[in-house]
Amino acid sequence: MLNSEKGYILPTTIVLALFCLMIVTHLSTILITETAFYQDTKQFYILENMMQVAVDASLAEINAGITSGSNTLTLPNGDIQYSIQQISPEEIEVQLTCTSTENNLNIAMYHYNILENKMSMWEEY
């Protein structure tokens, strides 16, 4: 019986080992991609939340009668900077910059119409 073996076990073992290695590589790639996606999504929502806080804080200052100046807020997730500048008797321009602790940046600008008490333009960079 030993003399009739044709040597199929070694190539079969190598093919199965390569197949298993390809599966492990594929699953690792998927895990790395999903982890990066979840991290990017988390940072996106953190920056969106910070931008909302910046808009609320700047609108509170505008409603309090402040028509020029700048302010910096430090939050657990990052820093917010905004500057308020009156560009005409009825319009105020506000520049917003949000920086997360991961150094992701979100910059926006809006115009606030004093006569209508609402935003007249919103622009993100």
Coordinates of C-alpha atoms in Angstrom, one line a residue:
M1 CA 0.0 0.0 0.0
L2 CA 2.8 2.4 0.7
N3 CA 4.1 2.1 -2.8
S4 CA 0.8 3.0 -4.5
E5 CA 0.4 6.5 -2.9
K6 CA 0.6 9.2 -5.6
G7 CA 1.3 12.2 -3.2
Y8 CA -2.0 14.1 -3.3
I9 CA -2.0 15.0 0.4
L10 CA 0.8 17.6 0.3
P11 CA -0.7 19.7 -2.6
T12 CA -4.2 19.4 -1.0
T13 CA -2.8 20.6 2.3
I14 CA -1.1 23.5 0.7
V15 CA -4.2 24.5 -1.2
L16 CA -6.3 24.3 1.9
A17 CA -3.8 26.3 3.9
L18 CA -3.7 29.1 1.2
F19 CA -7.5 29.1 1.1
C20 CA -7.6 29.6 4.8
L21 CA -5.0 32.3 4.6
M22 CA -7.0 34.1 2.0
I23 CA -10.1 34.0 4.2
V24 CA -8.2 35.4 7.2
T25 CA -6.7 38.1 5.0
H26 CA -10.2 39.1 3.6
L27 CA -11.8 39.2 7.1
S28 CA -8.9 41.3 8.4
T29 CA -9.3 43.8 5.6
I30 CA -13.1 44.0 6.3
L31 CA -12.4 44.6 10.0
I32 CA -9.9 47.3 9.3
T33 CA -12.2 49.0 6.8
E34 CA -15.2 48.9 9.1
T35 CA -13.2 50.2 12.0
A36 CA -12.0 53.2 10.0
F37 CA -15.5 53.8 8.8
Y38 CA -16.9 53.8 12.3
Q39 CA -14.2 56.1 13.5
D40 CA -14.8 58.6 10.6
T41 CA -18.6 58.4 11.3
K42 CA -18.0 59.1 15.0
Q43 CA -15.8 62.1 14.2
F44 CA -18.4 63.4 11.7
Y45 CA -21.2 63.4 14.3
I46 CA -18.9 64.9 17.0
L47 CA -18.1 67.8 14.6
E48 CA -21.7 68.2 13.6
N49 CA -22.7 68.4 17.3
M50 CA -19.9 70.9 18.0
M51 CA -21.1 73.0 15.0
Q52 CA -24.6 73.1 16.5
V53 CA -23.2 74.2 19.8
A54 CA -21.2 77.0 18.0
V55 CA -24.2 78.2 16.2
D56 CA -26.3 78.3 19.4
A57 CA -23.6 80.1 21.3
S58 CA -23.1 82.7 18.5
L59 CA -26.8 83.2 18.1
A60 CA -27.1 83.7 21.9
E61 CA -24.5 86.5 21.7
I62 CA -26.2 88.1 18.7
N63 CA -29.5 88.1 20.5
A64 CA -27.8 89.6 23.5
G65 CA -26.8 92.6 21.3
I66 CA -23.2 91.7 20.6
T67 CA -22.4 92.6 17.0
S68 CA -18.6 92.2 16.9
G69 CA -16.0 90.1 18.7
S70 CA -14.8 86.6 18.9
N71 CA -15.0 83.8 21.4
T72 CA -13.4 80.4 22.1
L73 CA -15.2 77.5 23.8
T74 CA -13.4 74.4 25.0
L75 CA -15.5 71.2 25.0
P76 CA -14.5 67.6 26.0
N77 CA -14.5 66.7 22.3
G78 CA -12.6 69.7 21.0
D79 CA -12.5 73.4 20.6
I80 CA -14.9 75.9 19.0
Q81 CA -13.9 79.3 17.8
Y82 CA -16.3 81.9 16.3
S83 CA -16.1 85.5 15.4
I84 CA -19.0 87.9 14.9
Q85 CA -18.7 90.9 12.6
Q86 CA -21.3 93.4 11.5
I87 CA -21.0 93.8 7.7
S88 CA -24.0 96.2 7.2
P89 CA -26.6 97.8 9.5
E90 CA -29.0 94.9 9.0
E91 CA -26.6 92.0 8.5
I92 CA -24.0 90.2 10.7
E93 CA -21.4 87.7 9.5
V94 CA -20.3 84.9 11.8
Q95 CA -17.3 82.6 11.1
L96 CA -17.3 79.2 12.9
T97 CA -14.4 76.9 13.3
C98 CA -14.7 73.5 15.1
T99 CA -11.6 71.4 15.8
S100 CA -12.0 67.9 17.4
T101 CA -9.5 66.2 19.7
E102 CA -8.6 64.0 16.6
N103 CA -7.6 67.3 14.8
N104 CA -10.5 67.0 12.4
L105 CA -11.7 70.5 11.2
N106 CA -15.1 71.9 10.2
I107 CA -15.4 75.5 9.1
A108 CA -18.6 77.3 8.4
M109 CA -19.9 80.9 7.9
Y110 CA -23.3 82.3 8.1
H111 CA -25.0 85.7 7.7
Y112 CA -27.6 86.7 10.2
N113 CA -30.3 89.2 9.2
I114 CA -31.1 91.5 12.1
L115 CA -34.3 92.8 10.7
E116 CA -35.8 89.4 10.1
N117 CA -34.0 87.7 13.1
K118 CA -32.9 84.7 11.0
M119 CA -30.0 83.3 9.1
S120 CA -29.9 84.5 5.5
M121 CA -27.0 82.4 4.3
W122 CA -25.1 79.3 5.4
E123 CA -21.8 78.1 3.9
E124 CA -19.5 75.3 4.9
Y125 CA -15.9 74.8 3.8

